[in-house]
Structures are given as C-alpha cells and as structure tokens.
Tab-separated table of C-alpha atoms in Angstrom:
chain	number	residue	atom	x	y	z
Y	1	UNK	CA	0.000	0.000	0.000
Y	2	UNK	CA	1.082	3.632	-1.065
Y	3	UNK	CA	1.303	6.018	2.067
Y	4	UNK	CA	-0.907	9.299	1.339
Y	5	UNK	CA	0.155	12.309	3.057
Y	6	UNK	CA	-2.268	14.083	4.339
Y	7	UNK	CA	-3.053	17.943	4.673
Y	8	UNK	CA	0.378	18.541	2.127
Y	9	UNK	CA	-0.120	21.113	-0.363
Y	10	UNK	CA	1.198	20.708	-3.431
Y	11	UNK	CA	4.336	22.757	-4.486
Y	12	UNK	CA	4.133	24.997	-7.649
Y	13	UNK	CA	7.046	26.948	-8.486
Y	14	UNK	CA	6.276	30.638	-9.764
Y	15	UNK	CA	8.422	32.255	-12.193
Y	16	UNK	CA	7.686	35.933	-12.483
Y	17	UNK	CA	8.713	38.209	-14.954
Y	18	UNK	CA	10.203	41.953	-13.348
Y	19	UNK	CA	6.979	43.628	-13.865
Y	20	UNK	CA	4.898	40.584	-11.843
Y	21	UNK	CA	8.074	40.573	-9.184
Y	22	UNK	CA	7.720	44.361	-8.387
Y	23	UNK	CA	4.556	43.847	-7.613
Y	24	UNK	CA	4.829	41.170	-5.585
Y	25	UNK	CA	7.286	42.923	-3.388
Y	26	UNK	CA	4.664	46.237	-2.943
Y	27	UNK	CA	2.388	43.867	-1.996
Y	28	UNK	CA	4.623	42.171	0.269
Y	29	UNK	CA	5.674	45.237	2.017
Y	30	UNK	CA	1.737	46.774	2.100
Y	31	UNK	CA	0.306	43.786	3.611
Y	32	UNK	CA	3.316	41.870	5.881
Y	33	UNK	CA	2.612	38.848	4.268
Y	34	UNK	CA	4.726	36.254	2.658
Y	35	UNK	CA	5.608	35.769	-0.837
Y	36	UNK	CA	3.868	32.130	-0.735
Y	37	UNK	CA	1.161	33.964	0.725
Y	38	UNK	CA	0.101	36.762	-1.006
Y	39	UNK	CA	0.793	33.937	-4.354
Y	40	UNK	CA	-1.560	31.063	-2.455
Y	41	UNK	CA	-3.779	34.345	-1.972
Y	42	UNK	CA	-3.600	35.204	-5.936
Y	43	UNK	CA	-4.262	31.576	-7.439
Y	44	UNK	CA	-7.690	31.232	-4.790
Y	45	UNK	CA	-8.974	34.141	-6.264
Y	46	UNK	CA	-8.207	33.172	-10.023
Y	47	UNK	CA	-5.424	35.689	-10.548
Y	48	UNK	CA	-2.547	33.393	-11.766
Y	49	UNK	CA	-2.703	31.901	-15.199
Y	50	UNK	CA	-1.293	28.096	-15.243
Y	51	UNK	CA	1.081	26.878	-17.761
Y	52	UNK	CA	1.145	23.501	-19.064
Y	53	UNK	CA	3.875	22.377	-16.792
Y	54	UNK	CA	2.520	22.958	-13.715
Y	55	UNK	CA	3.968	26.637	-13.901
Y	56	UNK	CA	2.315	29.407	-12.201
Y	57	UNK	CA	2.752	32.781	-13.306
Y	58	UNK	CA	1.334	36.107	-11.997
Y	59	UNK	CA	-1.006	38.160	-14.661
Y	60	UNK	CA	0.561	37.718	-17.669
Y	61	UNK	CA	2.190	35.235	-19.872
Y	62	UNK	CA	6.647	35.555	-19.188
Y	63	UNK	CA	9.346	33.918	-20.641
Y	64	UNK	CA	10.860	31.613	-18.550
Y	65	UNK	CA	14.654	30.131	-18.702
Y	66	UNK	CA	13.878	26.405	-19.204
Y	67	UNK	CA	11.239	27.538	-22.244
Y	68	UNK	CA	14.742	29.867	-23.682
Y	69	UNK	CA	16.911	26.607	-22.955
Y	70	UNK	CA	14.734	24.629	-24.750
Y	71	UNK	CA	14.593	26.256	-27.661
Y	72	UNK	CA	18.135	27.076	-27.113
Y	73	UNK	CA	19.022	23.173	-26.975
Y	74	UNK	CA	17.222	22.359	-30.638
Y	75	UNK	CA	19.170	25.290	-31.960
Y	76	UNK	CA	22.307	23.545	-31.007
Y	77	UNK	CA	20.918	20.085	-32.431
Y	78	UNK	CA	20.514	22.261	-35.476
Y	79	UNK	CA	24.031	24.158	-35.544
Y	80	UNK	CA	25.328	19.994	-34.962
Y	81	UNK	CA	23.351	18.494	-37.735
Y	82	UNK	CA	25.249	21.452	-40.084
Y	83	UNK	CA	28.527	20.975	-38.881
Y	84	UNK	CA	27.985	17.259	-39.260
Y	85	UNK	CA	26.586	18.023	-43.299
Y	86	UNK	CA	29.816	20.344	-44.175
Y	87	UNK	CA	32.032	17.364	-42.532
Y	88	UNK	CA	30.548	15.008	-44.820
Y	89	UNK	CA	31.252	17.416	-47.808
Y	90	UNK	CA	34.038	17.825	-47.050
Y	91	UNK	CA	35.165	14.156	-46.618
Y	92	UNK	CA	33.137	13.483	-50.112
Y	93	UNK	CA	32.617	16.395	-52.396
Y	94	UNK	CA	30.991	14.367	-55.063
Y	95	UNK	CA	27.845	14.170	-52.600
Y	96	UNK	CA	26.519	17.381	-54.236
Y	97	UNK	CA	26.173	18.113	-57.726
Y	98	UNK	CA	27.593	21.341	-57.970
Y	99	UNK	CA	30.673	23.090	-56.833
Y	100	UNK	CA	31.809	22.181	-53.200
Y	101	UNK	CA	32.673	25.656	-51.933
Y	102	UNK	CA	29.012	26.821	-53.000
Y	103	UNK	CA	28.012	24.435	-50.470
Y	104	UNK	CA	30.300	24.718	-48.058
Y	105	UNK	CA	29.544	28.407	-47.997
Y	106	UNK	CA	25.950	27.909	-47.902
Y	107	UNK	CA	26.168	25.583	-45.079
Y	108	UNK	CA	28.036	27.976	-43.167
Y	109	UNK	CA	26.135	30.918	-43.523
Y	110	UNK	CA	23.100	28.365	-42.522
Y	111	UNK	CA	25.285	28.089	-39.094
Y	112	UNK	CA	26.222	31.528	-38.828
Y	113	UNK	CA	22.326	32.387	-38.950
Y	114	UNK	CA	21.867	29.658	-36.430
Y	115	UNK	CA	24.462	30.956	-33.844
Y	116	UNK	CA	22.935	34.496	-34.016
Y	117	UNK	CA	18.770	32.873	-33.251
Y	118	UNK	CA	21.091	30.894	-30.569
Y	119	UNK	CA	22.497	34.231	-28.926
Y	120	UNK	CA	19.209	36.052	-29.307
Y	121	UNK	CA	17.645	32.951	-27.173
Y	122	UNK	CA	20.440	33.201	-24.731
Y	123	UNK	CA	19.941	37.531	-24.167
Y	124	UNK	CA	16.354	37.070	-24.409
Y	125	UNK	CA	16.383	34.337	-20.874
Y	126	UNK	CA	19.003	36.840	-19.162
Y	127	UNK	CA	16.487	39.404	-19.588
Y	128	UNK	CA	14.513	38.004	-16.899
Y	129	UNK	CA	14.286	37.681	-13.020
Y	130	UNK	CA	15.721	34.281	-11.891
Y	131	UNK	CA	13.377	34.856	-9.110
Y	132	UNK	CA	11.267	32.034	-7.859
Y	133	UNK	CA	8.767	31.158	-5.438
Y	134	UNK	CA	7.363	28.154	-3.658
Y	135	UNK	CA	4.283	27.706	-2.264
C-alpha cells in the first residue's frame, strides 16, 4: 500500500517576470505577508494563469529560462546536424552536384544564422528575473 500524506499542499514553483516581481514585493511590504502567501492568496482568487507544466505565473504570460533553454538546446541540435553536413562534404565532395565551396559556404552561412537565433535565445532568458517562489 502507497502512504498518502495528508493535509500537504502541493508545491508549484512561480516564475515571475520583473513587472509581476515588483509587484509582488509592494504587496509584500503593504500587507506583511509572505511571498507564498500573497501567491496562495492570488491563485484562490483566479489571478494566476497556469502553464502547461505545472507553472504558475502572476497576470501575464513571461518567458521563462527552461522555455529559452529549450529552444536554445534544438538550436544547437541544429548548428550539430550542419557541422555534421559540411564534414561530410568535405570528406566526399561528389555528394553534391555542384561546386563544393558553393556548399560549403551555404552551409556555413546556414550556421552563422543559427548561432545568431542561438544568442538572441540566450539575451532574451538573461532578460529576466531568476526569481522564484514556492508555495
């Protein structure tokens, strides 16, 4: 038999974006109460929208890290994939039916392009506050 615990609540971390984490802290310093709190406080009274991963997140929609990771990881199965295609032109440049260099050079601007959407994912999660709550 499982044990159930009883009376637990369930822990949801809350990633908040500046604006929603300014907020929090007037709040915090108007009322005395905790961040968990015044959070616990918000979701009873429908104010925090749920994400599919049982993500919380005051008013509305952020970007969080892990989402910017994500998308940051296929980018590098992407820029890997390329790098693997110009190794195998290289190693046999009868594989295309034009000049080599043409395709070298196109595969290489296709990883430049890559590297840049890569950085732009990487500015775009240090943009936001690492700051989370439990509750």
């Amino acid at each position: 038999m499982k044990k159930q615990s009883v009376g637990k609540e369930k822990q949801i971390n809350v990633r908040l974006d500046e604006k929603s984490f300014l907020m929090l802290q007037d709040k915090q310093k108007m009322t005395g109460l905790t961040a968990s709190e015044i959070v616990r406080e918000l979701i009873q009274h429908g104010a925090v929208n749920y994400m599919p991963e049982g993500k919380a997140i005051l008013g509305q929609v952020t970007t969080f890290r892990d989402e910017v990771n994500q998308a940051t990881l296929k980018i590098d199965e992407q820029i890997n994939f390329v790098k693997k295609e110009i190794l195998e032109l290289k190693n046999d440049p009868q594989k295309c039916g034009y000049s080599i260099e043409q395709e070298l050079h196109r595969k290489e601007m296709e990883l430049e392009s890559l590297r840049k959407i890569w950085q732009q994912e990487k500015e775009k999660a240090s943009k936001g506050v690492d700051d989370c709550v439990s509750i």
